[in-house]
C-alpha positions as CSV (number, residue, x, y, z in Angstrom):
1,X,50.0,-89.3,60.0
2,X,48.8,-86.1,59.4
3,X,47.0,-85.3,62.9
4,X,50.0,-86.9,64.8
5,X,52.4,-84.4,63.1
6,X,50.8,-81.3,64.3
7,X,52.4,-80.7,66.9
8,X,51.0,-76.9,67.0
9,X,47.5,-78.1,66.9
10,X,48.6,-80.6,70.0
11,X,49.9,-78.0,71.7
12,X,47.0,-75.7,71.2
13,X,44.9,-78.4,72.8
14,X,46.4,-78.3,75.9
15,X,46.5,-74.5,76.4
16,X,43.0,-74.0,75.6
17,X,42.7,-75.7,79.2
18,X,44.3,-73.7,82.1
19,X,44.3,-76.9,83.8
20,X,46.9,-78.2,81.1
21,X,48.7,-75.1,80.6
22,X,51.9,-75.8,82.3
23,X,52.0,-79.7,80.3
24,X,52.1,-77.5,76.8
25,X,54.9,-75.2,78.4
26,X,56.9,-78.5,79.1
27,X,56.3,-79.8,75.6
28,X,57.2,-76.6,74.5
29,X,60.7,-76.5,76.1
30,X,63.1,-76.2,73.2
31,X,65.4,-79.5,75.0
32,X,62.4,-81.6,75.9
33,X,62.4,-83.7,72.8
34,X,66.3,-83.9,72.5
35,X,67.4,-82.8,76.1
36,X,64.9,-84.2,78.6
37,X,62.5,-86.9,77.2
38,X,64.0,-90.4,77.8
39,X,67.4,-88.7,79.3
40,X,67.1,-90.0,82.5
41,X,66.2,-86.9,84.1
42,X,63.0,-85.3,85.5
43,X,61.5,-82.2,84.8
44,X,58.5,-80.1,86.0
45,X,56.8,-76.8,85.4
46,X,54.8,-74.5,87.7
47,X,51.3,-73.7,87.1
48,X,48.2,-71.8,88.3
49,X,45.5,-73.6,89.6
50,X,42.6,-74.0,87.4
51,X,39.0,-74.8,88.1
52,X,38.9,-78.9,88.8
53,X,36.5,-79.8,91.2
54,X,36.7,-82.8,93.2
55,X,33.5,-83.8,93.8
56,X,33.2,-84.4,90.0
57,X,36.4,-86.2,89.6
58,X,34.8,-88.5,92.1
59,X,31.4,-88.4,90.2
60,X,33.5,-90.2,87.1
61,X,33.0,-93.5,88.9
62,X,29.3,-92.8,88.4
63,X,29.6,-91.9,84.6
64,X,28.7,-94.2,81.5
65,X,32.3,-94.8,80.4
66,X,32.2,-93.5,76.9
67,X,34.0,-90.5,75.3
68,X,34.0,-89.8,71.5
69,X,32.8,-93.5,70.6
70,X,35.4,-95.5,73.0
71,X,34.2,-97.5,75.7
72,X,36.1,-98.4,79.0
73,X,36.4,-101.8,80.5
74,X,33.3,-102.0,82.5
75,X,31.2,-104.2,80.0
76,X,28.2,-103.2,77.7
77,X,28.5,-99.7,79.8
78,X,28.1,-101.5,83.4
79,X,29.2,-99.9,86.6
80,X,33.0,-99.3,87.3
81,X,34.8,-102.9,88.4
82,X,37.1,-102.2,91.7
83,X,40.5,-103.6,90.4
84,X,40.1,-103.1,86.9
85,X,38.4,-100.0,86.5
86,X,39.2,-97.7,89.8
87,X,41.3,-99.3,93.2
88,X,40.5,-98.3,96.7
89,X,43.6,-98.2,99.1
90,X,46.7,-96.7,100.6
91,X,50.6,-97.3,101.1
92,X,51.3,-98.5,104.4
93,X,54.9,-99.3,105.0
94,X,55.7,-101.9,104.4
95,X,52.6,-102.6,102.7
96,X,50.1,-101.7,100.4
97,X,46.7,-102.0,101.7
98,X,43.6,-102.0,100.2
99,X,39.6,-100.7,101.7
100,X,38.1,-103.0,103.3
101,X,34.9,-101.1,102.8
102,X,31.9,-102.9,100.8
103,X,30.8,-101.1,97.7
104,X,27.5,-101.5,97.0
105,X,26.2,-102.1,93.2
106,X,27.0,-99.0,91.1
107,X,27.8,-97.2,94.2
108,X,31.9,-96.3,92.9
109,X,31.7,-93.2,93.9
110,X,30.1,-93.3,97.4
111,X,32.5,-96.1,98.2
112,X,35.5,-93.9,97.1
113,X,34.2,-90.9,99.1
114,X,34.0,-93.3,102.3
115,X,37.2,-94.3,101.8
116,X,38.6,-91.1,101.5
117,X,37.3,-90.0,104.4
118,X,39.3,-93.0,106.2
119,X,42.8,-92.3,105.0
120,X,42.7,-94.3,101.5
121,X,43.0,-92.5,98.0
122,X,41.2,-93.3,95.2
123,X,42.4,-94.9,91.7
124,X,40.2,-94.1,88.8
125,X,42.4,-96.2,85.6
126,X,41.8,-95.1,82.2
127,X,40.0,-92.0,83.1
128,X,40.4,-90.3,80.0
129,X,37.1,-92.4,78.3
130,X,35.1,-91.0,81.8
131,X,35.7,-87.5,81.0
132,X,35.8,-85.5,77.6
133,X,38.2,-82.8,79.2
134,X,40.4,-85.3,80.4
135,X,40.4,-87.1,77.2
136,X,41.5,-84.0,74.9
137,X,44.2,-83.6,77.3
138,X,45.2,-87.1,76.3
139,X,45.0,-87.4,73.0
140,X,46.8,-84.1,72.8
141,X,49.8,-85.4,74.6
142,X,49.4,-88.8,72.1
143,X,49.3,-86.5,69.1
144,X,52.6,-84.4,70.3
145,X,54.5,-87.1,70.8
146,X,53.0,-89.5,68.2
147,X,52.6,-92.1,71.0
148,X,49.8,-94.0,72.7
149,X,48.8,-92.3,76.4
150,X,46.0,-93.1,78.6
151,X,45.2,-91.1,82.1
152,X,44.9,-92.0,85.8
153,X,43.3,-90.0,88.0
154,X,44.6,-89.8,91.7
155,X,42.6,-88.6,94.6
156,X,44.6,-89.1,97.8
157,X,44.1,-87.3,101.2
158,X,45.9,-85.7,103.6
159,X,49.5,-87.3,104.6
160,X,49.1,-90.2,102.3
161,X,50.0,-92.2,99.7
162,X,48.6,-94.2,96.7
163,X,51.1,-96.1,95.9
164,X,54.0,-98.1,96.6
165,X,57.0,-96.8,95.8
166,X,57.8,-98.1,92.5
167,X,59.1,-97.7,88.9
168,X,56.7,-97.6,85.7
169,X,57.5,-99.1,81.8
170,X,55.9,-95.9,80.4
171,X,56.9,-92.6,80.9
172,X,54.8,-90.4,83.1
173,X,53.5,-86.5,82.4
174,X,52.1,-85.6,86.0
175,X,49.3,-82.4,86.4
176,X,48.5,-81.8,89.4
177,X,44.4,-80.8,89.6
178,X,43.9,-79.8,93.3
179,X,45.7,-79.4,95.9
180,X,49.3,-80.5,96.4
181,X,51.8,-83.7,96.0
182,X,55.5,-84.6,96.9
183,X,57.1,-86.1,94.2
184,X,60.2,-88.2,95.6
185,X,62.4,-89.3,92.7
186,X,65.6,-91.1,91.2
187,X,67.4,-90.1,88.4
188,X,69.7,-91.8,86.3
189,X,73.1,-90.6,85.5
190,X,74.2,-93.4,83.1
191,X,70.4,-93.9,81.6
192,X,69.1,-96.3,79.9
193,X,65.6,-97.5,79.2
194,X,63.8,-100.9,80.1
195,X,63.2,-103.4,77.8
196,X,59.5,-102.3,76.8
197,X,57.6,-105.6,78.1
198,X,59.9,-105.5,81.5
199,X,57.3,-105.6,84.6
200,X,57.3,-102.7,86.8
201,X,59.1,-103.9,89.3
202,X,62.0,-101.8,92.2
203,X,65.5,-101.2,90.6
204,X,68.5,-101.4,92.7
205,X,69.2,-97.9,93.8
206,X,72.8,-98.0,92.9
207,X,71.6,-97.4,89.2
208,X,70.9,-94.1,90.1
209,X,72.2,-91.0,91.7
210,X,70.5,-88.8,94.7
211,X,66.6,-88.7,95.8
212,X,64.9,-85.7,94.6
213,X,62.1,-83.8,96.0
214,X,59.5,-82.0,93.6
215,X,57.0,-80.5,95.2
216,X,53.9,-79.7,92.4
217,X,50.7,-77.0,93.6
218,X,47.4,-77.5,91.6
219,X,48.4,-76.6,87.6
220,X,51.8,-77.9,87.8
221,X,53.2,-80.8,85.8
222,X,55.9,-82.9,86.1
223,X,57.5,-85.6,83.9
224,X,59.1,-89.0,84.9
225,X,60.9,-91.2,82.5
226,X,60.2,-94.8,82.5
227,X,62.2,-97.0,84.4
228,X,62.7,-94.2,87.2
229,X,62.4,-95.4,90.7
230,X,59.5,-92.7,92.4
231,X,56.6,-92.0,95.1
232,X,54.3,-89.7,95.8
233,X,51.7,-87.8,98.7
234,X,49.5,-85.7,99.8
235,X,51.8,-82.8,100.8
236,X,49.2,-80.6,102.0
237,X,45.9,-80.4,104.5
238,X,43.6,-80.8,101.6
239,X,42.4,-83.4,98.9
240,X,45.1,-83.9,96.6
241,X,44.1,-85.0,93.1
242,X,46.6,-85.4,89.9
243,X,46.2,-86.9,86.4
244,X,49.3,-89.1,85.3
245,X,49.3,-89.7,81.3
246,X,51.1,-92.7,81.0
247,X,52.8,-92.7,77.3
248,X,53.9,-96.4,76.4
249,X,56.8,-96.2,73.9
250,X,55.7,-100.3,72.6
251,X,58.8,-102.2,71.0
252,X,57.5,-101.0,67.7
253,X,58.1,-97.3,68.4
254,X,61.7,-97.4,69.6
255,X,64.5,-97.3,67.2
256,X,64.6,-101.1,67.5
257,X,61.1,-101.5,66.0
258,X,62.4,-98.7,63.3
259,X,65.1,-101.2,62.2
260,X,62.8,-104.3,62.6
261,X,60.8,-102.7,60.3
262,X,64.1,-102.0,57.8
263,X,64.7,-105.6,57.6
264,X,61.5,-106.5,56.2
265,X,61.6,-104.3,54.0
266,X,65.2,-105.6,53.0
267,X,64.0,-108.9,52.8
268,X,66.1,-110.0,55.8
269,X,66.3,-113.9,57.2
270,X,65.0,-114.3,60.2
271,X,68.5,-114.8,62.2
272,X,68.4,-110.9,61.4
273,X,65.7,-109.8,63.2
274,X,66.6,-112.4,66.4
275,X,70.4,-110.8,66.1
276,X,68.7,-107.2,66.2
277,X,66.8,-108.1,69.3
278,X,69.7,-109.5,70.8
279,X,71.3,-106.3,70.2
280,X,68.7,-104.0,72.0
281,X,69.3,-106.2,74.8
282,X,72.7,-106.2,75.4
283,X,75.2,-104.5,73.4
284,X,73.3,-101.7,72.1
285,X,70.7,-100.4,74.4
286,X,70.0,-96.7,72.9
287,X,67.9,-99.0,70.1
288,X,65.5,-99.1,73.5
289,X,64.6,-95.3,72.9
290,X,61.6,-94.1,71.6
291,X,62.1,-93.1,68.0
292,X,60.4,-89.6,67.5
293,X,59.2,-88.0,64.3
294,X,59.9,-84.9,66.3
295,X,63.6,-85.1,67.5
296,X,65.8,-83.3,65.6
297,X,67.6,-84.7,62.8
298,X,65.5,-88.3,63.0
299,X,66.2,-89.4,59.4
300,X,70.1,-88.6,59.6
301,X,70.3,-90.0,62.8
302,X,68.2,-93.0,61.3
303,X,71.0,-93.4,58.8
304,X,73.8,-93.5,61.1
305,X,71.8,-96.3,63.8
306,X,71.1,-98.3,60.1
307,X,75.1,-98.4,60.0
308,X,75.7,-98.6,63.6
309,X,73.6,-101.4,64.4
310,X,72.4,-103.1,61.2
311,X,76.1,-103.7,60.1
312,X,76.7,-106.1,62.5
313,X,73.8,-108.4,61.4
314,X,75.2,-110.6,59.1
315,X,72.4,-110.7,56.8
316,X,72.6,-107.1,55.7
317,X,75.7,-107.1,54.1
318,X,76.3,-104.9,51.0
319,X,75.2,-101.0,50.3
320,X,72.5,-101.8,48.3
321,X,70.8,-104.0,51.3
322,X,71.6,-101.1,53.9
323,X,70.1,-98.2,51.8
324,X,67.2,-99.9,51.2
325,X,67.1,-101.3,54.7
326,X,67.4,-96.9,55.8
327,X,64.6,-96.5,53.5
328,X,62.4,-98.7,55.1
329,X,62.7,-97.2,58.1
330,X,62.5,-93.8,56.9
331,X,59.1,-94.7,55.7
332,X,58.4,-96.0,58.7
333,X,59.0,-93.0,60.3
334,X,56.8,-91.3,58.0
335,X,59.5,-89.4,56.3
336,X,60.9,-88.7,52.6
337,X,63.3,-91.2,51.9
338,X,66.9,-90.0,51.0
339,X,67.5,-88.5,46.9
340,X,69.6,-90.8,45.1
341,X,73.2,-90.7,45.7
342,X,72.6,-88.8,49.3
């Protein structure tokens, strides 16, 4: 626990990288933690462009596939699988198509440069255990917010697109590398987060107010809470290529999986941890949010969702169940639990 609370050290990470500088001052805001992350709302942060050259985000296709001991999905260190490990296509209302192009044994990254030259953009998934820069970025952004990340790389050229529009189950931190992007977004005025195993699939736009445009130069970041309608392209007349650290907040890290984890450690029945779930689902949806050692005031706001939300199961009735039930959770969290009598 010690590494994931220091946030400092995180933070320090990311600035030693010009390329990431603008992701730390995001971090850094004082109302990102309690304001902005998981409110529904978008934020961004200019940047200066820092030395990332294309040709060697390209190359990654080409690299053994292991940083600091991990290994990506190509097995036994093989060549890069199209669909698994990188994807090769474009958006092309009102479909997404993909290269038609052959790629030729462990030739990834010729195949990617042909494609770009023919209008398609380039996917390179879990990119972070290609490249040991992109990887500290990573893990620095895991460490701040004490939840798991991985990075895709997007090269896309001139006038297009990537992707489809669409909407993600993980919240997105966006730095753009090289050249430029429109970001095209929906924000939620009443917000509330997807169900953590929901499929990425369109929302109905009446859940959310007006489109907005963020346009991001190279060192520029952006973030985009899951469950937000959004697209993306090229918005200049050059290679565009950004990193996206997708942070999954798993049903184990939200203040659901907090409370889960406070029944069983007040020795609960089972009906109690079914009439929990129910809860998150319906009547109670802020137990979808991620549950941060960081936010302010976690363990008294703990206390109070322990109350709120744990006095309507039926199996936790009594003090003595719900302060043990609050300290379970606080140890969860990592934190001190409450002196006697608090």
């Amino acid at each position: 626990m010690a590494a994931l609370l220091d946030g400092d050290a995180a933070l320090a990470a990311l600035d030693a990288d010009a390329a990431f500088a603008a992701l730390a001052r995001l971090l850094r805001r004082p109302d990102f933690l309690d304001g902005v992350f998981e409110s529904g709302r978008c934020a961004s942060e200019p940047g200066a462009a820092a030395a990332f050259d294309v040709a060697a985000v390209l190359d990654l296709l080409d690299a053994s596939a292991s940083v600091a001991g991990c290994e990506a999905g190509a097995p036994e260190g093989g060549p890069p699988r199209r669909g698994v490990d990188y994807e090769l296509g474009r958006w092309a209302p009102p479909a997404w198509e993909r290269y038609a192009g052959a790629v030729a044994a462990g030739g990834a990254a010729a195949a990617a440069r042909a494609a770009l030259a023919g209008g398609y953009s380039v996917t390179i998934r879990h990119a972070e255990l290609r490249s040991r820069r992109l990887a500290a970025a990573c893990f620095a952004v895991q460490d701040f917010l004490g939840l798991p990340a991985q990075a895709n790389v997007y090269v896309t050229p001139p006038g297009a697109s990537a992707a489809r529009p669409h909407v993600d189950r993980h919240c997105v931190f966006a730095v753009q590398l090289a050249g430029a992007k429109r970001w095209c977004l929906r924000e939620a005025d009443d917000y509330v987060p997807p169900p953590a195993r929901e499929r990425a699939t369109a929302r109905a736009d009446a859940a959310y107010g007006g489109e907005r445009a963020v346009d991001l130069a190279a060192g520029g970041a952006l973030y985009v809470p899951r469950g937000a309608p959004h697209c993306c392209e090229n918005a200049g007349d050059a290679l565009s290529v950004h990193v996206s650290f997708g942070v999954d907040v798993h049903a184990p890290l939200t203040w659901e999986g907090a409370l889960q984890a406070a029944l069983r450690g007040a020795g609960a029945a089972p009906g109690a941890h079914a009439a929990l779930r129910g809860l998150a689902l319906g009547d109670a949806p802020f137990l979808r949010h991620a549950c941060l050692h960081r936010r302010a005031g976690a363990a008294d706001r703990l206390r109070r969702e322990a109350a709120r939300a744990l006095g309507v199961v039926e199996a936790l009735d009594g003090a003595a169940v719900e302060a043990r039930a609050t300290d379970a959770g606080l140890a969860y969290l990592g934190l001190a639990p409450r002196a006697p009598g608090a």
